[in-house]
Coordinates of C-alpha atoms in Angstrom, one line a residue:
Q39 CA -17.2 -5.6 -22.8
G40 CA -19.9 -7.3 -20.7
F41 CA -18.0 -6.2 -17.5
N42 CA -18.1 -2.6 -18.6
I43 CA -21.8 -2.7 -19.3
A44 CA -22.5 -4.3 -15.9
M45 CA -20.3 -1.7 -14.2
S46 CA -22.1 1.2 -15.9
G47 CA -25.4 -0.2 -14.7
L48 CA -24.2 0.3 -11.1
N49 CA -24.1 4.0 -11.6
G50 CA -27.8 4.2 -12.2
G51 CA -28.3 1.8 -9.2
R52 CA -26.3 4.1 -7.0
I53 CA -28.5 7.1 -8.0
N54 CA -31.5 4.9 -7.2
I55 CA -30.2 3.9 -3.8
A56 CA -29.4 7.5 -3.0
S57 CA -32.8 8.6 -4.1
T58 CA -34.6 6.1 -1.8
S59 CA -32.5 7.5 1.0
L60 CA -33.7 11.0 0.2
G61 CA -37.3 9.8 0.3
A62 CA -36.9 8.2 3.7
A63 CA -35.1 11.2 5.1
E64 CA -37.7 13.7 3.8
R65 CA -40.5 11.7 5.3
C66 CA -38.8 11.4 8.6
I67 CA -38.2 15.2 8.7
E68 CA -42.0 15.7 8.2
V69 CA -42.8 13.1 10.9
A70 CA -40.3 14.7 13.3
K71 CA -41.6 18.2 12.7
E72 CA -45.2 17.1 13.5
H73 CA -44.1 15.1 16.6
T74 CA -42.0 18.0 18.0
K75 CA -45.0 20.3 17.6
V76 CA -47.2 18.0 19.7
R77 CA -44.8 16.5 22.2
K78 CA -44.3 18.7 25.3
Q79 CA -41.5 18.8 27.8
F80 CA -41.2 21.4 30.6
G81 CA -44.6 22.8 29.6
Q82 CA -43.7 23.6 26.0
P83 CA -43.6 21.8 22.7
L84 CA -40.3 20.3 21.7
S85 CA -40.4 22.5 18.6
Q86 CA -40.1 25.6 20.7
M87 CA -36.7 24.5 22.2
Q88 CA -33.7 25.9 20.5
H89 CA -31.8 22.6 20.4
T90 CA -34.7 20.9 18.6
Q91 CA -34.8 23.8 16.1
F92 CA -31.1 23.5 15.5
Q93 CA -31.5 19.7 14.9
L94 CA -34.3 20.3 12.4
A95 CA -32.2 23.0 10.6
Q96 CA -29.3 20.6 10.3
M97 CA -31.6 17.9 9.0
G98 CA -33.1 20.2 6.4
T99 CA -29.7 21.5 5.3
K100 CA -28.4 18.0 4.9
L101 CA -31.4 16.9 2.9
V102 CA -31.0 19.8 0.4
A103 CA -27.3 19.2 0.0
C104 CA -27.9 15.4 -0.6
R105 CA -30.7 16.2 -3.1
S106 CA -28.3 18.5 -5.0
M107 CA -25.6 16.0 -5.2
V108 CA -27.9 13.2 -6.4
R109 CA -29.4 15.5 -9.1
N110 CA -25.9 16.5 -10.2
A111 CA -24.9 12.9 -10.5
A112 CA -28.0 12.0 -12.4
R113 CA -27.3 14.8 -14.9
A114 CA -23.8 13.5 -15.3
L115 CA -25.1 10.0 -15.9
D116 CA -27.6 11.2 -18.5
S117 CA -25.0 13.2 -20.3
K118 CA -22.3 10.5 -20.1
H119 CA -20.0 12.9 -18.3
P120 CA -16.4 11.6 -18.0
D121 CA -16.6 11.8 -14.2
T122 CA -19.9 9.9 -13.9
V123 CA -18.5 7.0 -11.8
A124 CA -17.0 9.4 -9.3
L125 CA -20.0 11.7 -9.2
C126 CA -22.4 8.8 -8.7
S127 CA -20.2 7.3 -6.1
M128 CA -20.0 10.6 -4.3
A129 CA -23.8 11.1 -4.4
K130 CA -24.4 7.6 -3.1
L131 CA -21.8 7.9 -0.3
F132 CA -22.9 11.4 0.8
A133 CA -26.7 10.8 0.5
T134 CA -26.8 7.4 2.2
D135 CA -24.6 8.5 5.1
N136 CA -26.3 11.9 5.6
C137 CA -29.8 10.6 5.1
F138 CA -29.1 7.8 7.7
D139 CA -28.1 10.6 10.1
I140 CA -31.3 12.5 9.3
V141 CA -33.5 9.4 10.0
N142 CA -31.5 8.6 13.2
T143 CA -31.9 12.2 14.4
A144 CA -35.7 12.0 13.7
L145 CA -35.8 8.8 15.8
Q146 CA -33.9 10.7 18.6
L147 CA -36.4 13.5 18.5
H148 CA -39.1 10.9 19.1
G149 CA -37.3 9.6 22.2
G150 CA -38.4 6.2 23.3
Y151 CA -41.5 6.4 21.0
G152 CA -39.1 6.3 18.0
Y153 CA -38.5 2.6 18.6
L154 CA -42.2 1.6 18.6
K155 CA -43.7 0.1 15.5
D156 CA -46.6 2.5 15.9
Y157 CA -44.2 5.3 14.6
P158 CA -42.9 5.1 11.0
V159 CA -39.4 6.3 12.0
E160 CA -38.6 2.9 13.4
Q161 CA -39.2 1.2 10.1
F162 CA -37.4 3.9 8.1
L163 CA -34.3 3.5 10.3
R164 CA -34.2 -0.2 9.7
D165 CA -34.8 0.1 6.0
I166 CA -32.4 2.9 5.3
R167 CA -29.4 1.3 6.9
V168 CA -28.9 -1.2 4.1
N169 CA -28.5 1.7 1.6
Q170 CA -25.0 2.2 2.9
I171 CA -24.3 -1.4 1.7
L172 CA -26.3 -1.9 -1.6
E173 CA -24.8 -1.1 -5.0
G174 CA -21.3 -1.2 -3.4
T175 CA -20.6 -0.4 0.2
N176 CA -19.7 3.1 1.1
Q177 CA -16.2 2.0 1.7
V178 CA -16.0 0.9 -2.0
M179 CA -17.5 4.3 -2.9
Q180 CA -14.5 5.9 -1.2
I181 CA -12.1 3.7 -3.2
L182 CA -13.8 4.7 -6.5
I183 CA -13.8 8.4 -5.6
S184 CA -10.1 8.4 -4.5
R185 CA -9.0 6.5 -7.6
S186 CA -10.8 9.1 -9.8
M187 CA -9.2 11.9 -7.8
L188 CA -5.7 10.5 -8.0
A189 CA -6.0 9.7 -11.7
N190 CA -6.6 13.3 -12.7

């Protein structure tokens, strides 16, 4: 019985890890927006370039999708839904992978400045990477998800 209790605790941990990824990604979007408004290339702010706008749009879309999945998994956990393990695993997998991509894109939008400790994106990138490992690696999340899918 102790094993089952320990395993059920991981679901809340997975929601927690996914949530910290959301926070890092959201902050990096804010920082990237401000940077692209100030940084100029070819006589205009980066924010006026269509490719930058597309990148920001993708970042924002991924963030909203991640947040929705995490909230859905949290509701499942609270209500003891039968698919809680799969939903928490999906949320953790999706959020940590996509939020890492968001932070990485924010660093890219900063160019070489993104690697400097003077800019917060550098720290967020280093910190968020471990979220794909904690509370079960994302490869383990895929195993849990596929087992659930194949069992039904």
